[in-house]
Amino acid sequence: MITNLDLPASGARAQPIVSPTQAFDECMAKKNRMLLVLGVAVFIYYFALIVGAGWFRPFYTRSLPGGLNVGIAFALSQYFFVGALALIYARRMKHVDAQIKLLAEARETKNETR
Amino acid sequence: MKHAERYLIGATATLAALSASAAEVVPRAHRPYAFGSFAVVIFMTLFVTWWASHKGKTARDFYTAGGGISGAKNGLAIAGDYLSAAAFLGVSGLIALYGYDGILYLIGFFVAFVPVLLLVAEPCRNLGRYTFGDVLAYRHDFRTSKLLAAGSSVIVAIFYMIPQIVGGAVLLYALLGVPYEVSILVVGALMLIYVTVGGMRATTWVQIIKAVLLLTACTGLFISALVPFHFNVVRFFVALLHQTELHDYLTHGRRVAGGEDVQLVTKTFFEPGLFLKNPLEQLSLGLALTFGTAAMPHIMMRFFTVRDAQTARKSVLWGMLAIGGCHLLIIFLGFAAAYYVGGLRIAATDKGGNLAAPLLAQYLGGGAGSMSGNILLGLVAAVAFATIVAVVAGLTLAAASAIAHDVYVGAIKGGRATEQEQVVAGKIAAALVGVIAIGASLLAKGQNVAQLVGLAFAVAASANLPALLGTLYWKRCNTFGVTCSVVGGTAIAIVLVLVSPNMQYPLAIRADATLTLESASATMKTAEERMNDLALTPEARQSAAVELAKADNLRQAAQATLNATGQATTSIVGLEKPLVNLRNPGIISIPLGVLFLIFGSLLYRRSTLAEEKWKQLVFRRDSGIGIDDVVNH
């Protein structure tokens, strides 16, 4: 959607720029894809631990360097995996926050010009 | 996995099964120190409540602490609201007794925050005002949404509260000898004071204090436990792996077959299988935890206490940091309790292992006979108690908000009520919820109420979450679908628990009791013969006398059980044995709850109201623009 707000202030018929609404919609589509990817990744990683502990116990007992075994390493890694995904989410959401701010400002400007 | 649920989240309730010997954990002479530690913690929370009561009198102050809590504070409050006694007492004990399998339980409680972060926190902040009902009412029929949300919120909160209150009371009894009924009234009175006098502001601060105390206590114990190992965690675990006491404990109860090589036996402590026998049960519980947490009313309510969605997100991140950090410390403390206190002593004090952390504190402080050991034990127990009352206060406020804001102000008064009416309604509702919970907890004396915790998560996951996610993310979702999901999901979760092994089956109980009776009688006979055998040493005869006394206790308990079951042959729903062999119904009830939502929405005529509001909801959900209308309406 392109509105008057998206045109350059000089009024010249230059190349239209992407409207805040359009940019916001695109940003939200990306955000939703990110939610899906992160959600599925965590779901698979967590339930792999549960399924492995239940049905693949011999694999979990394999020794690893430092006195660890696969089961302990996989279990403790859940905290770091989930923490890392949460940080990725927070980082990506900064871009979404910026888009929301732009959109809010554009709406305010539109309301003022009315 | 005979008692999986009980060990897992029912630490609070398994305490109910503590033997009388647990009351001797703190020697009588040292109880004043433990009492003193309790008093300091309780005084701190009461002072904060008094301070908070002067901070604001509006409905928004009462329900959301004015909506201006910062991300870090709200994150700590979320941790305070969420880290229950089950995690601190129950899981540390489970790890101390069974090693690896205890870790598996704890992880689910942390992973559960991913759906909260990704799907619930920010949309709830952008769409709601005080409760889950506000979010549903945004696009569905106002009155129906409010009543449904209130009903399921109250059910979840009460199911979750009873085991917490019972656990707090039994902790007071077990460590300080305070009678059960008095303890229940103390817990109930405290939660009512926090909520009715200080509202959300006091509840938030109580939760922050509790989270800080819990993290401090866990860190203190962690450091103390590592001092002998020069703060080298690897050296600690190597020492545990080679410990002969751990070997003896593992082979003593035939948890694993004995062997000459200590390490071959102790290695099993770090592998799955000592406790978990039914993987399907663990899967079911994992589903209930990961999907239920996001729809627990006391967790959702925390997102209305912050200014905007960005702060709600920060809250969850801070909360995850505090919860994750605390979990990692608890995992270590479980192993430390196994190393220092030993599984045999922990199990002898409480067979569920729920006193492992207080016993570890007592040991690290100097032992049962020392003043410092008992002060430290008292402090750790006081933190556990604060943990319980903070969770209970959050639940009381969530249930009270559902009754006052959704039912009274929303469904009855149609959203038109003065500030004062809203606050008074909230306080009356809190008192009502408190009285119900206290009454139910008093009636629960001697009952295993642990299954209620699992049931609370299962209802939240099967009823509330499908309704919430459908409302937020599915255009076709309508009021009828939400009704089917909330009513159907709640009903199916409750019915599945009623026909599960959680219930009491008199025939099975009598069979168990008869076996115990026969075995105890045989032991008594042998012990009596040994006592009368003059060829034995006095020490051996004394040991036989102790054995006789223990067997006699067992015999009496088994006889009492037989008498109590009377002539009954079936459970309260008329079954001789469970119909479903799962203690947690999540794996069945959650998919059914989702199906109820989908078919309910698709089979009913399209709702123009819901679909008209869809675009508006998506915009508000994602952007938060217009949030002030929600906050100020």
XYZ file of C-alpha atoms in Angstrom:
747
model
C 0.000 0.000 0.000
C 1.476 3.376 -1.032
C 0.113 6.568 0.436
C 0.923 10.248 0.110
C 2.998 9.875 3.218
C 5.382 7.663 1.293
C 6.254 10.274 -1.274
C 9.240 12.588 -0.923
C 8.467 15.897 0.819
C 9.401 17.979 -2.260
C 6.311 16.675 -3.987
C 8.285 15.566 -7.064
C 7.011 12.332 -8.637
C 10.139 10.411 -7.693
C 10.404 6.625 -7.106
C 7.885 5.682 -4.421
C 9.433 4.302 -1.262
C 8.066 1.394 0.728
C 5.315 2.575 3.066
C 5.676 2.014 6.812
C 2.609 -0.223 6.677
C 4.036 -2.345 3.904
C 7.419 -2.537 5.602
C 5.669 -3.475 8.828
C 3.673 -6.237 7.133
C 6.813 -7.663 5.562
C 8.614 -7.441 8.861
C 5.775 -9.310 10.599
C 5.817 -12.042 7.967
C 9.541 -12.483 8.651
C 8.893 -12.438 12.375
C 6.252 -15.160 12.062
C 8.667 -17.327 10.066
C 11.277 -16.785 12.772
C 8.788 -17.784 15.483
C 8.006 -20.969 13.618
C 11.668 -21.889 13.099
C 12.683 -21.142 16.701
C 9.620 -22.881 18.145
C 10.124 -26.029 16.080
C 13.869 -26.086 16.860
C 13.257 -25.953 20.619
C 10.434 -28.473 20.431
C 12.597 -30.981 18.534
C 15.649 -30.408 20.750
C 13.714 -30.845 24.006
C 11.619 -33.831 23.000
C 14.685 -35.513 21.471
C 16.110 -35.482 24.995
C 12.989 -37.067 26.474
C 12.629 -39.632 23.697
C 16.343 -40.481 23.872
C 16.250 -40.927 27.645
C 13.280 -43.249 27.276
C 14.065 -45.323 24.209
C 17.785 -44.860 23.419
C 19.371 -45.259 26.840
C 22.543 -47.085 25.717
C 23.440 -44.100 23.539
C 23.079 -41.779 26.530
C 25.564 -43.807 28.574
C 28.457 -43.286 26.132
C 31.367 -41.535 27.811
C 32.631 -38.154 26.724
C 35.847 -36.353 27.676
C 35.885 -34.661 31.098
C 33.960 -37.384 32.914
C 30.717 -36.527 31.102
C 28.424 -38.827 29.179
C 26.140 -38.093 26.220
C 23.028 -37.960 28.406
C 24.398 -35.384 30.863
C 25.902 -33.249 28.091
C 22.655 -33.297 26.096
C 20.566 -32.496 29.193
C 22.710 -29.560 30.314
C 22.999 -28.281 26.747
C 19.225 -27.667 26.798
C 19.769 -24.633 29.013
C 22.379 -23.161 26.686
C 20.440 -24.031 23.544
C 17.230 -22.432 24.817
C 19.190 -19.456 26.174
C 20.894 -18.946 22.812
C 17.587 -19.110 20.939
C 16.052 -16.614 23.359
C 18.941 -14.232 22.684
C 18.570 -14.680 18.912
C 14.893 -13.873 19.283
C 15.598 -10.776 21.386
C 18.178 -9.576 18.885
C 15.927 -10.063 15.861
C 13.066 -8.355 17.646
C 15.074 -5.126 17.803
C 14.433 -4.758 14.073
C 10.721 -5.404 14.642
C 10.668 -2.796 17.417
C 12.222 -0.267 15.044
C 9.548 -1.008 12.434
C 6.803 -0.592 15.027
C 8.274 2.744 16.036
C 8.374 3.903 12.402
C 4.805 2.817 11.898
C 3.636 4.589 15.035
C 5.407 7.778 13.988
C 3.935 7.593 10.497
C 0.439 7.189 11.935
C 0.992 10.115 14.250
C 2.194 12.304 11.383
C -0.804 11.237 9.321
C -3.164 12.135 12.131
C -1.504 15.532 12.572
C -1.741 16.381 8.861
C -5.462 15.597 8.843
C 7.100 -45.233 37.210
C 4.881 -45.802 40.163
C 5.207 -42.435 41.889
C 6.585 -40.285 39.135
C 4.136 -37.458 39.483
C 4.499 -37.363 43.192
C 8.251 -37.014 43.021
C 8.173 -34.589 40.189
C 6.079 -31.578 40.812
C 4.507 -32.724 43.972
C 7.435 -32.082 46.229
C 5.149 -29.879 48.174
C 2.627 -32.591 48.582
C 4.935 -35.509 49.066
C 6.015 -33.714 52.175
C 2.621 -34.751 53.431
C 3.936 -38.258 53.586
C 6.825 -37.346 55.847
C 7.229 -39.607 58.771
C 7.157 -38.422 62.326
C 10.912 -38.757 62.426
C 11.180 -35.815 60.087
C 10.087 -33.581 62.947
C 13.408 -34.441 64.562
C 15.468 -32.970 61.715
C 16.100 -29.909 63.860
C 16.896 -30.934 67.433
C 14.466 -29.356 69.907
C 17.246 -27.329 71.557
C 18.126 -25.682 68.259
C 14.604 -24.926 67.058
C 14.653 -21.297 68.263
C 17.411 -20.566 65.718
C 15.417 -22.123 62.908
C 12.303 -20.246 64.108
C 14.345 -17.026 64.132
C 15.371 -17.546 60.502
C 11.736 -18.066 59.543
C 10.695 -14.968 61.465
C 13.247 -12.741 59.712
C 12.085 -13.802 56.251
C 8.392 -13.470 57.096
C 8.927 -10.082 58.748
C 10.670 -8.821 55.606
C 7.746 -9.823 53.391
C 5.194 -8.316 55.793
C 7.128 -5.041 55.928
C 7.119 -4.863 52.128
C 3.369 -5.519 52.113
C 2.783 -2.672 54.573
C 4.961 -0.386 52.431
C 3.155 -1.414 49.240
C -0.252 -0.759 50.796
C 0.566 2.967 50.879
C 1.611 3.131 47.247
C -1.676 3.235 45.365
C -5.363 2.576 45.791
C -6.699 2.276 42.236
C -7.927 -0.902 40.558
C -4.901 -0.784 38.274
C -2.635 -0.641 41.325
C -4.406 -3.602 42.874
C -4.397 -5.841 39.780
C -1.205 -4.753 37.983
C 0.835 -2.657 40.445
C 0.112 0.407 38.286
C 1.515 -1.273 35.175
C 4.949 0.285 35.580
C 7.121 -2.590 36.804
C 10.481 -2.681 35.003
C 11.581 -5.651 32.892
C 14.265 -6.814 35.323
C 11.968 -6.579 38.369
C 9.138 -8.308 36.558
C 11.553 -10.993 35.383
C 12.600 -11.679 38.964
C 8.951 -11.665 40.010
C 8.197 -14.216 37.258
C 11.016 -16.370 38.629
C 9.575 -15.896 42.134
C 6.112 -16.795 40.889
C 7.294 -19.841 38.977
C 10.090 -21.466 41.003
C 7.991 -23.514 43.364
C 9.043 -25.706 46.253
C 8.847 -28.584 43.780
C 11.947 -27.331 42.002
C 13.949 -26.378 45.053
C 13.026 -29.160 47.465
C 11.606 -31.840 45.207
C 14.061 -31.898 42.336
C 17.182 -31.426 44.469
C 15.957 -34.455 46.450
C 15.154 -36.403 43.313
C 18.671 -35.786 41.960
C 20.194 -36.677 45.338
C 18.367 -40.017 45.276
C 18.222 -40.898 41.579
C 20.812 -38.705 39.857
C 20.255 -38.105 36.139
C 16.497 -38.684 36.026
C 15.958 -35.705 38.339
C 17.632 -33.408 35.805
C 15.185 -34.518 33.128
C 12.273 -33.292 35.223
C 13.721 -29.876 35.867
C 14.510 -29.093 32.240
C 10.842 -29.164 31.220
C 10.116 -26.282 33.593
C 12.749 -24.156 31.834
C 11.972 -25.079 28.235
C 8.364 -24.189 29.020
C 9.326 -20.525 28.853
C 9.986 -20.697 25.112
C 6.260 -20.712 24.200
C 5.787 -17.951 26.773
C 8.488 -15.837 25.112
C 7.600 -16.539 21.496
C 3.828 -16.748 21.533
C 2.214 -15.350 24.654
C 4.008 -12.569 26.541
C 3.964 -9.753 24.000
C 0.525 -10.408 22.458
C -1.004 -10.641 25.948
C 0.533 -7.298 26.920
C -0.746 -5.706 23.717
C -4.292 -7.027 24.010
C -5.157 -7.473 27.650
C -5.699 -5.336 30.660
C -5.735 -7.482 33.796
C -6.541 -11.076 32.849
C -6.520 -13.883 30.264
C -10.277 -13.184 29.888
C -9.503 -9.722 28.466
C -7.527 -11.313 25.640
C -10.310 -13.772 24.753
C -12.939 -11.026 24.975
C -11.022 -8.906 22.458
C -12.586 -10.820 19.559
C -15.104 -13.253 21.041
C -18.428 -12.783 22.792
C -17.638 -10.620 25.819
C -19.678 -12.366 28.511
C -18.935 -15.926 27.355
C -15.203 -15.210 27.108
C -15.094 -13.683 30.552
C -16.974 -16.550 32.198
C -14.929 -19.244 30.426
C -11.609 -17.608 31.211
C -12.577 -17.015 34.835
C -13.772 -20.591 35.305
C -10.651 -22.219 33.922
C -8.318 -19.736 35.644
C -9.905 -20.401 39.029
C -9.778 -24.182 38.496
C -6.100 -24.095 37.517
C -5.186 -21.736 40.362
C -7.014 -23.745 43.044
C -5.588 -27.078 41.791
C -2.109 -25.597 41.952
C -2.594 -23.815 45.276
C -3.734 -26.726 47.432
C -0.535 -28.789 47.117
C 1.524 -25.629 47.680
C -0.324 -24.772 50.907
C -0.172 -28.368 52.105
C 3.550 -28.451 51.280
C 4.229 -25.233 53.198
C 2.345 -26.538 56.207
C 4.109 -29.871 56.200
C 7.478 -28.147 55.850
C 6.695 -26.173 59.019
C 5.684 -29.367 60.751
C 8.603 -31.429 59.502
C 11.277 -28.945 60.475
C 9.799 -27.087 63.426
C 7.072 -29.362 64.711
C 4.266 -26.804 64.135
C 0.950 -28.743 63.988
C -0.509 -29.249 60.514
C -3.712 -27.244 61.083
C -1.827 -24.284 62.590
C 0.645 -24.359 59.705
C -2.162 -24.297 57.129
C -3.708 -21.282 58.844
C -0.309 -19.513 58.942
C 0.271 -20.066 55.206
C -3.323 -19.051 54.416
C -3.179 -15.941 56.590
C 0.103 -14.806 55.036
C -1.135 -15.185 51.470
C -4.330 -13.288 52.309
C -2.380 -10.461 53.955
C -0.041 -10.097 50.981
C -2.866 -10.017 48.450
C -5.629 -8.101 50.208
C -3.419 -5.506 51.892
C -0.785 -4.976 49.250
C -2.382 -6.240 46.017
C -0.136 -6.866 43.030
C 2.564 -4.462 44.230
C 3.135 -6.382 47.469
C 2.795 -9.727 45.704
C 5.401 -8.624 43.154
C 7.844 -7.548 45.863
C 7.290 -10.739 47.865
C 8.095 -12.681 44.692
C 11.194 -10.577 44.000
C 12.435 -11.052 47.575
C 11.806 -14.769 47.344
C 13.647 -15.066 44.009
C 16.643 -13.137 45.352
C 16.688 -15.193 48.562
C 16.418 -18.450 46.636
C 19.216 -17.524 44.247
C 21.373 -16.320 47.150
C 20.739 -19.473 49.185
C 21.505 -21.737 46.218
C 24.657 -19.775 45.367
C 25.805 -19.851 49.004
C 25.335 -23.608 49.215
C 27.016 -24.074 45.825
C 30.097 -22.140 46.966
C 30.245 -23.873 50.358
C 29.963 -27.295 48.732
C 32.847 -26.528 46.386
C 35.258 -25.161 49.018
C 36.815 -28.576 49.758
C 37.375 -29.028 46.016
C 38.976 -25.595 45.543
C 35.980 -24.568 43.436
C 36.720 -27.203 40.835
C 33.398 -28.705 39.727
C 35.072 -31.489 37.731
C 37.016 -32.632 40.801
C 33.766 -32.715 42.771
C 32.061 -34.963 40.230
C 35.104 -37.230 39.973
C 35.037 -37.591 43.775
C 31.305 -38.430 43.667
C 31.915 -40.969 40.911
C 34.463 -42.783 43.104
C 32.560 -42.470 46.389
C 32.007 -45.763 48.161
C 28.994 -44.345 50.079
C 27.235 -43.696 46.761
C 28.088 -47.245 45.673
C 26.670 -48.625 48.924
C 23.512 -46.535 48.632
C 22.917 -47.631 45.035
C 23.451 -51.300 45.785
C 21.719 -51.172 49.199
C 18.194 -50.853 47.858
C 19.096 -52.974 44.807
C 18.638 -49.923 42.616
C 21.542 -51.419 40.676
C 23.313 -54.761 40.957
C 26.340 -54.689 43.208
C 29.821 -55.209 41.865
C 33.442 -55.024 42.801
C 34.144 -51.980 40.636
C 32.739 -48.958 42.464
C 32.858 -46.784 39.383
C 30.812 -49.189 37.260
C 27.997 -48.900 39.793
C 28.244 -45.163 40.501
C 28.291 -44.385 36.766
C 24.649 -45.444 36.643
C 23.856 -42.460 38.888
C 24.698 -40.213 35.910
C 22.638 -42.213 33.432
C 18.891 -42.408 32.795
C 16.846 -45.268 34.170
C 17.202 -45.296 37.963
C 13.843 -43.629 38.416
C 12.052 -43.262 35.090
C 10.457 -46.518 34.113
C 7.751 -45.352 31.706
C 9.042 -43.012 28.974
C 5.515 -42.315 27.752
C 4.705 -40.789 31.137
C 7.697 -38.492 30.875
C 6.639 -37.457 27.380
C 3.136 -36.713 28.609
C 4.443 -34.638 31.473
C 6.877 -32.809 29.180
C 3.959 -31.821 26.952
C 1.878 -30.612 29.900
C 4.766 -28.549 31.250
C 5.882 -26.980 27.985
C 2.368 -26.083 26.880
C 0.776 -25.526 30.276
C 3.152 -22.905 31.627
C 2.270 -20.461 28.851
C -1.364 -20.567 29.933
C -1.000 -20.525 33.709
C -3.048 -17.529 34.888
C -0.514 -16.329 37.459
C 2.236 -16.278 34.824
C 0.079 -14.525 32.207
C -0.994 -11.943 34.746
C 2.595 -10.810 35.203
C 2.646 -9.410 31.659
C -0.065 -6.899 32.502
C 2.157 -5.313 35.157
C 4.555 -3.834 32.595
C 4.278 -0.800 30.315
C 4.523 -2.412 26.883
C 5.334 -5.532 24.864
C 9.048 -4.761 24.743
C 9.168 -4.713 28.554
C 7.130 -7.930 28.658
C 9.763 -9.546 26.419
C 12.574 -8.273 28.638
C 10.690 -9.649 31.648
C 10.640 -13.136 30.160
C 14.326 -12.942 29.271
C 15.238 -11.833 32.803
C 12.924 -14.492 34.201
C 14.572 -17.180 32.065
C 18.004 -16.045 33.207
C 16.991 -16.277 36.882
C 15.134 -19.569 36.445
C 17.863 -21.161 34.313
C 20.584 -20.047 36.723
C 18.637 -21.355 39.684
C 18.008 -24.678 37.912
C 21.709 -25.207 37.213
C 22.487 -24.480 40.874
C 19.732 -26.864 42.007
C 21.158 -29.629 39.791
C 24.535 -29.201 41.455
C 22.979 -29.062 44.936
C 21.225 -32.372 44.303
C 24.550 -34.046 43.556
C 26.169 -32.201 46.480
C 23.482 -33.563 48.813
C 24.193 -37.065 47.483
C 27.900 -36.570 48.181
C 27.787 -34.890 51.593
C 24.558 -36.121 53.204
C 24.230 -39.407 51.326
C 21.207 -41.069 49.771
C 20.677 -43.396 52.716
C 20.243 -40.564 55.236
C 18.162 -38.437 52.862
C 15.828 -41.356 52.143
C 15.657 -42.241 55.830
C 14.551 -38.685 56.675
C 12.000 -38.548 53.864
C 11.697 -41.277 51.273
C 10.785 -38.683 48.609
C 14.067 -36.877 49.277
C 12.352 -33.521 49.785
C 14.570 -32.507 52.682
C 17.835 -33.010 50.767
C 18.543 -29.274 50.359
C 17.832 -28.334 54.034
C 19.911 -31.339 55.167
C 22.762 -30.266 52.897
C 22.604 -26.771 54.422
C 22.674 -28.287 57.907
C 25.696 -30.417 56.993
C 27.632 -27.588 55.364
C 26.846 -25.317 58.309
C 28.460 -27.713 60.769
C 26.037 -30.605 61.209
C 22.862 -31.458 63.116
C 24.455 -30.835 66.513
C 25.757 -27.354 65.715
C 24.072 -23.990 66.115
C 25.388 -22.714 62.773
C 24.192 -25.839 60.990
C 20.672 -25.385 62.314
C 20.634 -21.662 61.587
C 21.615 -22.433 57.993
C 19.000 -25.184 57.811
C 16.431 -22.744 59.205
C 17.383 -20.144 56.606
C 17.129 -22.600 53.731
C 13.804 -23.893 55.061
C 12.591 -20.294 55.440
C 13.539 -19.623 51.819
C 11.614 -22.751 50.797
C 8.665 -21.500 52.836
C 8.909 -18.038 51.229
C 8.981 -19.851 47.891
C 5.689 -21.482 48.714
C 3.883 -18.392 50.008
C 5.074 -16.289 47.061
C 3.683 -18.817 44.573
C 0.446 -19.089 46.539
C 0.056 -15.294 46.706
C 0.468 -15.053 42.914
C -2.117 -17.759 42.388
C -4.561 -16.161 44.817
C -4.294 -12.852 43.006
C -4.760 -14.533 39.615
C -7.877 -16.378 40.795
C -9.225 -13.279 42.565
C -8.716 -11.175 39.426
C -10.561 -13.754 37.363
C -13.534 -13.698 39.746
C -13.614 -9.953 40.372
C -12.557 -8.526 37.006
C -13.954 -11.156 34.642
C -17.049 -12.389 36.459
C -18.199 -9.470 38.614
C -17.020 -6.419 36.669
C -17.101 -8.089 33.239
C -19.921 -10.615 33.033
C -22.218 -9.199 35.749
C -21.679 -5.438 35.576
C -20.939 -5.412 31.824
C -17.575 -3.691 32.382
C -19.114 -0.723 34.225
C -17.780 -0.450 37.768
C -16.113 2.307 39.734
C -12.476 2.096 40.810
C -13.513 1.468 44.391
C -15.976 -1.251 43.406
C -13.262 -3.007 41.410
C -10.774 -2.913 44.281
C -13.337 -4.063 46.849
C -14.455 -6.864 44.505
C -10.835 -7.929 44.096
C -10.249 -8.066 47.843
C -13.477 -9.958 48.537
C -12.640 -12.407 45.744
C -9.141 -12.910 47.189
C -10.638 -13.646 50.607
C -13.108 -16.090 49.021
C -10.371 -17.905 47.089
C -8.220 -17.961 50.230
C -10.980 -19.466 52.358
C -11.717 -22.146 49.734
C -8.031 -23.039 49.405
C -7.467 -23.119 53.179
C -10.603 -25.233 53.713
C -9.603 -27.681 50.987
C -6.064 -27.893 52.376
C -7.366 -28.652 55.860
C -9.540 -31.422 54.417
C -6.542 -32.752 52.466
C -4.701 -33.822 55.612
C -3.179 -37.244 55.019
C -4.213 -37.265 51.343
C -1.860 -37.339 48.399
C -2.730 -34.089 46.649
C 0.338 -34.079 44.393
C -1.613 -35.071 41.310
C -3.381 -31.703 41.485
C -0.186 -29.931 40.393
C 0.124 -32.094 37.283
C -3.595 -31.662 36.709
C -3.260 -27.849 36.880
C -0.606 -27.911 34.150
C -2.656 -30.380 32.110
C -5.822 -28.231 32.316
C -3.871 -25.100 31.405
C -2.284 -26.886 28.428
C -5.448 -28.649 27.245
C -8.024 -25.910 27.823
C -6.479 -22.466 28.152
C -3.607 -22.677 25.697
C -5.577 -23.873 22.636
C -8.168 -21.156 23.333
C -5.503 -18.499 23.766
C -3.424 -19.476 20.725
C -6.570 -19.910 18.588
C -7.712 -16.422 19.574
C -4.305 -14.913 18.870
C -3.224 -16.756 15.733
C -6.188 -18.366 13.935
C -8.558 -16.246 11.904
C -11.333 -18.849 11.796
C -11.411 -19.274 15.592
C -14.721 -18.281 17.151
C -16.535 -18.192 20.490
C -17.955 -21.697 20.075
C -14.528 -23.159 19.322
C -13.066 -21.448 22.373
C -15.962 -22.717 24.509
C -15.420 -26.286 23.267
C -11.709 -26.039 23.948
C -11.988 -24.611 27.470
C -14.888 -26.793 28.621
C -13.804 -29.930 26.743
C -10.109 -29.585 27.578
C -10.809 -29.049 31.271
C -13.311 -31.917 31.425
C -11.122 -34.420 29.586
C -8.058 -33.627 31.739
C -10.076 -34.063 34.947
C -11.790 -37.249 33.731
C -8.466 -38.791 32.681
C -7.002 -38.106 36.105
C -10.086 -39.594 37.778
C -9.526 -42.876 35.911
C -5.728 -42.836 36.270
C -3.402 -44.471 38.815
C -3.477 -41.162 40.754
C -6.722 -42.269 42.371
C -6.920 -44.668 45.287
C -7.962 -48.209 44.367
C -8.958 -50.095 47.544
C -8.266 -53.572 46.143
C -4.706 -52.647 45.181
C -4.180 -50.785 48.463
C -5.419 -53.789 50.456
C -3.201 -56.152 48.472
C -0.157 -53.940 49.176
C -1.081 -53.563 52.844
C -1.603 -57.310 53.230
C 1.824 -57.998 51.739
C 3.409 -55.449 54.084
C 1.520 -56.940 57.023
C 2.766 -60.450 56.227
C 6.340 -59.317 55.641
C 6.363 -57.196 58.839
C 4.937 -60.078 60.879
C 7.639 -62.411 59.565
C 10.346 -59.844 60.364
C 8.924 -59.368 63.873
C 8.936 -63.112 64.484
C 12.590 -63.410 63.414
C 13.573 -60.351 65.446
C 11.812 -61.719 68.547
C 13.665 -65.025 68.178
C 16.968 -63.162 67.917
C 16.139 -61.019 70.935
C 15.507 -64.159 72.997
C 18.660 -65.867 71.745
C 21.033 -65.627 74.702
C 23.913 -66.833 72.550
C 23.925 -63.494 70.699
C 25.864 -60.433 71.901
C 23.920 -57.628 73.666
C 24.571 -55.376 70.615
C 23.039 -57.940 68.269
C 20.010 -58.303 70.563
C 19.651 -54.531 70.694
C 19.812 -54.371 66.891
C 17.072 -57.005 66.793
C 14.989 -54.863 69.167
C 15.316 -51.877 66.812
C 14.311 -54.084 63.877
C 11.328 -55.332 65.860
C 10.182 -51.783 66.619
C 10.478 -50.774 62.949
C 8.598 -53.852 61.782
C 5.923 -53.218 64.386
C 5.482 -49.644 63.100
C 5.118 -50.986 59.578
C 2.623 -53.611 60.741
C 0.539 -51.007 62.551
C 0.568 -48.690 59.539
C -0.478 -51.529 57.235
C -3.246 -52.548 59.640
C -4.456 -48.941 59.819
C -4.535 -48.827 56.020
C -6.537 -52.046 55.909
C -8.990 -50.676 58.465
C -9.300 -47.366 56.626
C -10.174 -48.971 53.286
C -13.033 -50.846 54.984
C -15.190 -52.872 52.613
C -14.704 -50.560 49.640
C -13.620 -52.257 46.433
C -13.671 -49.402 43.937
C -12.259 -45.877 43.516
C -14.433 -42.779 43.900
C -15.570 -43.188 40.289
C -16.387 -46.881 40.738
C -13.291 -48.466 39.196
C -11.387 -51.429 40.575
C -8.253 -50.494 38.639
C -7.126 -47.563 36.466
C -8.570 -47.325 32.965
C -5.623 -45.284 31.707
C -2.133 -46.079 32.888
C -0.839 -42.495 32.753
C -0.564 -40.230 35.765
C -0.353 -37.095 33.640
C -3.065 -36.894 30.972
C -1.254 -34.340 28.762
C -0.418 -36.618 25.866
C -4.131 -37.387 25.404
C -5.853 -34.254 26.695
C -3.715 -31.652 24.871
C -4.341 -32.981 21.338
C -8.024 -33.393 22.252
C -8.187 -29.793 23.522
C -6.752 -28.605 20.192
C -9.219 -30.774 18.256
C -12.116 -29.380 20.300
C -11.039 -25.878 19.321
C -10.641 -26.724 15.629
C -13.869 -28.698 15.209
C -15.850 -26.348 17.434
C -14.764 -23.396 15.320
C -15.241 -25.132 11.976
C -18.580 -26.773 12.736
C -20.207 -23.622 14.040
C -21.328 -20.898 11.658
C -18.665 -18.332 10.881
C -18.605 -15.558 13.429
C -18.686 -12.205 11.714
C -17.766 -10.503 14.995
C -14.612 -12.586 15.432
C -13.559 -12.254 11.807
C -14.240 -8.526 11.663
C -12.062 -8.081 14.689
C -9.337 -10.325 13.310
C -7.453 -7.633 11.337
C -7.721 -5.261 14.245
C -6.416 -7.947 16.605
C -3.483 -8.871 14.363
C -2.461 -5.231 14.110
C -2.744 -4.618 17.850
C -1.122 -7.978 18.702
C 1.919 -7.251 16.554
C 2.344 -3.529 16.972
C 0.886 -2.652 20.346
C -0.381 0.566 18.765
C -3.537 1.535 20.617
C -2.423 -0.230 23.780
C -3.353 2.853 25.811
C -7.004 2.258 24.863
C -6.753 -1.156 26.504
C -4.998 0.126 29.560
C -7.248 3.089 30.096
C -10.660 1.756 29.093
